[in-house]
Amino acid sequence: MLVLTRLRLAFSVFLFYSDLVTSAVIRKRLSISNGPVNLDGFPKEATLVDGKVSGTVISGEKGDSFEITVSNDLTSDKMDLLTSVHWHGIHMHRSTWADGAAMVSQCPIVPGNSFKYVWDTSERGSLQAGTFWYHSHFSTQYCDGLRGPLIIRDESDRNVYGYDIDNDETIISLSDWFHFYGKDFVPGPTVRPPFPDTGLINGKGRDPYNPISDLSVITVEPGKRYRMRVIQMACYTAFEYSIDEHSLTVIEADSIMTEPYEVDSIYVFSGQRYSHILDTRDTRPDAYWIRSQPERLEYTFKIREDSGANYTIPHWGNNTNVAILRYTNSPNLFPSTPADVDVPVLTRPLIEGNLQPIHEEAAPGIPELGKADVNIELKSVFNASGNGLFEINHASFESPDVPLMLQIMSGGGNAMDLLPKGSVIPLPRDKVIEVRIQGTERHSGGPHPFHLHGHDFYVIKTADSLTPNFENPMRRDTVSSGMEDQEVIIRFRTDNPGPWFLHCHLDWHLEEGMAVIMVEDAPTIAQTRVPEAWRDLCRHYDDYRASAVPFQRDGSEKPISFDY
């Protein structure tokens, strides 16, 4: 008994000190440019990171600090020329200004300029590790390709003994792809979002009308256990992810480590991430399909009222969105059956309410619905005013001309004075917040994955559950709101001052106004110390808008007249 006690004490001391270690400063420079690509058999231009779609992998260790310089080298006016980059899932403690949401926490980066994003994860209160990603947060730009993985590994991960290999080769990105440019989507009464033409896995797919393009291949050895990090980077589509003849043991959701949970498929919404263990010890060496099947919606409607064309959503969903899992000693280069033949029957899907964080933590506040310090209900409606926009609580989000953070720092502490009106929700410091997000009707393009910047939240009630869970609810940063007559309920504590976006992560829907901003502790935001380069962003943006440049959906052609 004494030996066991000493071992437990030693392990606890190890975990404590491992949380205090600062390992390194990760410095990267990302070049955002335009260039030709052919990802699915259809050539077009794209917005690239270091010359690639689903670009450079940024990786570090728990406790590292990051300094990422983003250089705007964009030149094609087919796409947006302004840019900003959001670090999805990173809390940005004491670095609110680096969150990357254009016109919320910063002005966008103009062509020919660069900006350094800096955040520090070495402080005990802001330690984070897991699977994250980065993407453009200017208008609908990330639909054109600006996105990539961000991985922070943790040597003290309690699930580390369950896998042998965790490297950049086991990252799986899921996305949709459009032969349409995001800049061309301008919401209106007779306009509907464009539908994806193709699905991509690790940046490769096949246009159904030209199904000869290369597919992504992930090579594994027999007798190993791999940590596969799945990142859902789609602009518009949810996917059901599976690997033929393999079980998936889920150990992470949105950077939160979970108790091992064995399933055969995972329904993944845009913005979400999962890690699962892939065990190759008992499976016959061969080539297998990795599937990322799009959601199947049971209705059709026109892209535009005057187009005369109807499309089933999505029209590329005939089991064509696949990649190949290939064992090193496989007798075949490709799976023996076509991807759309002998599709396996999946019987053990991931149920979100069954996820359990490995580090147990009760939800904050009184364990009863509606008993938080602040209780908020958000109801989304589409096209209520006949304008083709979403409204949340009767207001459609419209990007302001001046970043909300700058408004607050310039003396706009009264929430009633902050823009955009009706979309700003003030929150007091050090309080428990409960947010009830109602599901929407099928015709609104739901279910909607809602993402909160600046926080993980406690999912008190998932959309598919009947009862709340206050004891050890899943914590994450992106969750489905469900459909009509469903709702999701989340809680978080206001311990991270900042203007934090809460929005649908279907980018067309964000462009259509499906968002609010939580202004957390405005007095502290007003005192934020920011680098001079952050203020320069707005000076350069002011000059850019005042010059003769192509329209860039900045909301106004007038220069900013604000104290920066």
Short mmCIF file of N, CA and C in Angstrom, two decimals, residues 252-330:
data_model
loop_
_atom_site.label_atom_id
_atom_site.label_comp_id
_atom_site.label_asym_id
_atom_site.label_seq_id
_atom_site.Cartn_x
_atom_site.Cartn_y
_atom_site.Cartn_z
N GLU A 252 -10.27 11.84 -28.38
CA GLU A 252 -10.22 13.31 -28.29
C GLU A 252 -11.35 13.91 -29.10
N ALA A 253 -11.94 14.99 -28.60
CA ALA A 253 -12.89 15.80 -29.34
C ALA A 253 -12.57 17.26 -29.09
N ASP A 254 -12.26 18.00 -30.13
CA ASP A 254 -11.98 19.44 -30.02
C ASP A 254 -10.94 19.75 -28.95
N SER A 255 -9.86 19.00 -28.95
CA SER A 255 -8.68 19.18 -28.07
C SER A 255 -8.90 18.66 -26.65
N ILE A 256 -10.08 18.17 -26.33
CA ILE A 256 -10.34 17.62 -24.99
C ILE A 256 -10.20 16.10 -25.06
N MET A 257 -9.29 15.55 -24.24
CA MET A 257 -9.07 14.12 -24.23
C MET A 257 -10.25 13.41 -23.59
N THR A 258 -10.65 12.29 -24.18
CA THR A 258 -11.82 11.55 -23.71
C THR A 258 -11.44 10.13 -23.29
N GLU A 259 -12.32 9.53 -22.52
CA GLU A 259 -12.19 8.11 -22.27
C GLU A 259 -12.32 7.38 -23.61
N PRO A 260 -11.52 6.32 -23.85
CA PRO A 260 -11.62 5.60 -25.12
C PRO A 260 -13.05 5.15 -25.41
N TYR A 261 -13.50 5.39 -26.63
CA TYR A 261 -14.88 5.13 -27.02
C TYR A 261 -14.85 4.53 -28.42
N GLU A 262 -15.19 3.25 -28.54
CA GLU A 262 -15.07 2.54 -29.81
C GLU A 262 -16.34 2.68 -30.63
N VAL A 263 -16.18 3.12 -31.88
CA VAL A 263 -17.29 3.31 -32.80
C VAL A 263 -16.86 2.81 -34.18
N ASP A 264 -17.80 2.82 -35.13
CA ASP A 264 -17.40 2.50 -36.50
C ASP A 264 -17.58 3.68 -37.45
N SER A 265 -18.14 4.79 -36.93
CA SER A 265 -18.27 5.99 -37.76
C SER A 265 -18.41 7.21 -36.86
N ILE A 266 -18.02 8.36 -37.40
CA ILE A 266 -18.10 9.62 -36.66
C ILE A 266 -18.74 10.66 -37.58
N TYR A 267 -19.84 11.25 -37.13
CA TYR A 267 -20.47 12.34 -37.87
C TYR A 267 -19.77 13.63 -37.44
N VAL A 268 -19.09 14.26 -38.37
CA VAL A 268 -18.21 15.38 -38.04
C VAL A 268 -18.74 16.66 -38.69
N PHE A 269 -18.99 17.68 -37.88
CA PHE A 269 -19.46 18.96 -38.39
C PHE A 269 -18.27 19.89 -38.63
N SER A 270 -18.49 20.87 -39.49
CA SER A 270 -17.44 21.85 -39.80
C SER A 270 -16.91 22.48 -38.53
N GLY A 271 -15.59 22.52 -38.42
CA GLY A 271 -14.93 23.11 -37.26
C GLY A 271 -14.55 22.11 -36.20
N GLN A 272 -15.17 20.92 -36.20
CA GLN A 272 -14.89 19.93 -35.17
C GLN A 272 -13.64 19.12 -35.50
N ARG A 273 -13.03 18.57 -34.44
CA ARG A 273 -11.87 17.69 -34.59
C ARG A 273 -12.04 16.49 -33.68
N TYR A 274 -11.56 15.35 -34.15
CA TYR A 274 -11.54 14.13 -33.35
C TYR A 274 -10.20 13.43 -33.55
N SER A 275 -9.71 12.80 -32.49
CA SER A 275 -8.60 11.84 -32.61
C SER A 275 -9.17 10.47 -32.34
N HIS A 276 -8.73 9.50 -33.14
CA HIS A 276 -9.11 8.13 -32.87
C HIS A 276 -7.88 7.24 -33.07
N ILE A 277 -7.87 6.11 -32.37
CA ILE A 277 -6.80 5.13 -32.53
C ILE A 277 -7.19 4.16 -33.63
N LEU A 278 -6.29 3.96 -34.58
CA LEU A 278 -6.45 2.97 -35.64
C LEU A 278 -5.49 1.82 -35.34
N ASP A 279 -6.03 0.65 -35.09
CA ASP A 279 -5.24 -0.52 -34.70
C ASP A 279 -5.06 -1.43 -35.91
N THR A 280 -3.81 -1.61 -36.34
CA THR A 280 -3.53 -2.45 -37.51
C THR A 280 -3.00 -3.83 -37.11
N ARG A 281 -3.14 -4.21 -35.86
CA ARG A 281 -2.55 -5.46 -35.39
C ARG A 281 -3.38 -6.68 -35.80
N ASP A 282 -4.69 -6.52 -35.98
CA ASP A 282 -5.53 -7.69 -36.22
C ASP A 282 -6.27 -7.63 -37.54
N THR A 283 -5.92 -6.69 -38.42
CA THR A 283 -6.61 -6.54 -39.69
C THR A 283 -5.72 -7.04 -40.83
N ARG A 284 -6.32 -7.73 -41.76
CA ARG A 284 -5.59 -8.28 -42.90
C ARG A 284 -4.94 -7.15 -43.70
N PRO A 285 -3.63 -7.22 -43.94
CA PRO A 285 -2.96 -6.18 -44.74
C PRO A 285 -3.57 -6.09 -46.14
N ASP A 286 -4.01 -4.91 -46.50
CA ASP A 286 -4.65 -4.71 -47.80
C ASP A 286 -4.80 -3.20 -47.99
N ALA A 287 -5.60 -2.82 -48.97
CA ALA A 287 -5.97 -1.42 -49.19
C ALA A 287 -7.45 -1.27 -48.88
N TYR A 288 -7.80 -0.20 -48.14
CA TYR A 288 -9.18 -0.01 -47.68
C TYR A 288 -9.62 1.42 -47.97
N TRP A 289 -10.92 1.59 -48.15
CA TRP A 289 -11.45 2.92 -48.37
C TRP A 289 -11.58 3.67 -47.04
N ILE A 290 -11.05 4.90 -47.04
CA ILE A 290 -11.37 5.88 -46.01
C ILE A 290 -12.52 6.70 -46.57
N ARG A 291 -13.64 6.73 -45.88
CA ARG A 291 -14.83 7.38 -46.43
C ARG A 291 -15.16 8.66 -45.63
N SER A 292 -15.59 9.66 -46.37
CA SER A 292 -16.08 10.90 -45.77
C SER A 292 -17.35 11.26 -46.51
N GLN A 293 -18.43 10.61 -46.12
CA GLN A 293 -19.67 10.73 -46.87
C GLN A 293 -20.44 11.98 -46.45
N PRO A 294 -20.88 12.78 -47.41
CA PRO A 294 -21.59 14.02 -47.07
C PRO A 294 -22.96 13.73 -46.49
N GLU A 295 -23.42 14.68 -45.71
CA GLU A 295 -24.78 14.58 -45.18
C GLU A 295 -25.76 14.48 -46.34
N ARG A 296 -26.84 13.78 -46.11
CA ARG A 296 -27.84 13.62 -47.16
C ARG A 296 -29.08 14.42 -46.77
N LEU A 297 -29.33 15.47 -47.51
CA LEU A 297 -30.51 16.28 -47.27
C LEU A 297 -31.61 15.85 -48.23
N GLU A 298 -32.83 15.83 -47.75
CA GLU A 298 -33.91 15.16 -48.46
C GLU A 298 -34.78 16.14 -49.27
N TYR A 299 -34.18 17.19 -49.76
CA TYR A 299 -34.97 18.13 -50.54
C TYR A 299 -34.09 18.77 -51.60
N THR A 300 -34.69 19.44 -52.52
CA THR A 300 -33.95 20.17 -53.55
C THR A 300 -34.47 21.60 -53.60
N PHE A 301 -33.63 22.52 -54.05
CA PHE A 301 -34.09 23.87 -54.33
C PHE A 301 -33.11 24.50 -55.31
N LYS A 302 -33.47 25.64 -55.82
CA LYS A 302 -32.67 26.26 -56.86
C LYS A 302 -31.51 27.04 -56.26
N ILE A 303 -30.37 27.05 -56.98
CA ILE A 303 -29.25 27.89 -56.56
C ILE A 303 -29.69 29.35 -56.62
N ARG A 304 -30.30 29.73 -57.72
CA ARG A 304 -30.86 31.06 -57.84
C ARG A 304 -32.26 30.93 -58.44
N GLU A 305 -33.14 31.81 -58.09
CA GLU A 305 -34.53 31.69 -58.54
C GLU A 305 -34.64 31.72 -60.06
N ASP A 306 -33.71 32.42 -60.72
CA ASP A 306 -33.81 32.55 -62.18
C ASP A 306 -32.92 31.56 -62.92
N SER A 307 -32.32 30.59 -62.19
CA SER A 307 -31.37 29.70 -62.86
C SER A 307 -32.07 28.57 -63.59
N GLY A 308 -33.27 28.19 -63.12
CA GLY A 308 -33.96 27.07 -63.75
C GLY A 308 -33.34 25.73 -63.46
N ALA A 309 -32.37 25.68 -62.55
CA ALA A 309 -31.66 24.42 -62.27
C ALA A 309 -31.93 23.98 -60.83
N ASN A 310 -32.30 22.72 -60.67
CA ASN A 310 -32.47 22.15 -59.35
C ASN A 310 -31.34 21.17 -59.07
N TYR A 311 -30.89 21.14 -57.82
CA TYR A 311 -29.81 20.24 -57.43
C TYR A 311 -30.18 19.55 -56.14
N THR A 312 -29.91 18.26 -56.08
CA THR A 312 -29.99 17.58 -54.80
C THR A 312 -28.74 17.92 -54.02
N ILE A 313 -28.86 18.15 -52.73
CA ILE A 313 -27.73 18.58 -51.92
C ILE A 313 -27.15 17.38 -51.18
N PRO A 314 -25.86 17.12 -51.28
CA PRO A 314 -24.98 17.60 -52.33
C PRO A 314 -25.04 16.67 -53.53
N HIS A 315 -24.83 17.16 -54.72
CA HIS A 315 -25.00 16.34 -55.91
C HIS A 315 -23.79 15.46 -56.21
N TRP A 316 -22.76 15.55 -55.36
CA TRP A 316 -21.58 14.69 -55.56
C TRP A 316 -21.52 13.57 -54.52
N GLY A 317 -22.64 13.27 -53.86
CA GLY A 317 -22.60 12.40 -52.70
C GLY A 317 -22.70 10.91 -52.96
N ASN A 318 -22.47 10.44 -54.19
CA ASN A 318 -22.65 9.02 -54.49
C ASN A 318 -21.41 8.21 -54.11
N ASN A 319 -21.05 8.28 -52.83
CA ASN A 319 -19.94 7.48 -52.31
C ASN A 319 -18.63 7.72 -53.07
N THR A 320 -18.43 8.94 -53.53
CA THR A 320 -17.22 9.25 -54.27
C THR A 320 -16.17 9.96 -53.44
N ASN A 321 -16.51 10.34 -52.20
CA ASN A 321 -15.57 11.10 -51.38
C ASN A 321 -14.75 10.14 -50.52
N VAL A 322 -13.63 9.69 -51.08
CA VAL A 322 -12.85 8.64 -50.43
C VAL A 322 -11.36 8.94 -50.55
N ALA A 323 -10.60 8.28 -49.68
CA ALA A 323 -9.14 8.21 -49.77
C ALA A 323 -8.79 6.74 -49.54
N ILE A 324 -7.49 6.44 -49.56
CA ILE A 324 -7.06 5.04 -49.45
C ILE A 324 -6.18 4.86 -48.23
N LEU A 325 -6.53 3.89 -47.40
CA LEU A 325 -5.66 3.42 -46.33
C LEU A 325 -4.92 2.21 -46.87
N ARG A 326 -3.60 2.29 -46.99
CA ARG A 326 -2.83 1.23 -47.63
C ARG A 326 -1.76 0.70 -46.67
N TYR A 327 -1.82 -0.60 -46.41
CA TYR A 327 -0.80 -1.24 -45.59
C TYR A 327 0.49 -1.39 -46.41
N THR A 328 1.62 -1.31 -45.73
CA THR A 328 2.90 -1.36 -46.44
C THR A 328 3.09 -2.67 -47.18
N ASN A 329 2.55 -3.76 -46.68
CA ASN A 329 2.71 -5.06 -47.35
C ASN A 329 1.41 -5.50 -48.03
N SER A 330 0.58 -4.52 -48.43
CA SER A 330 -0.68 -4.82 -49.09
C SER A 330 -0.44 -5.46 -50.45
#
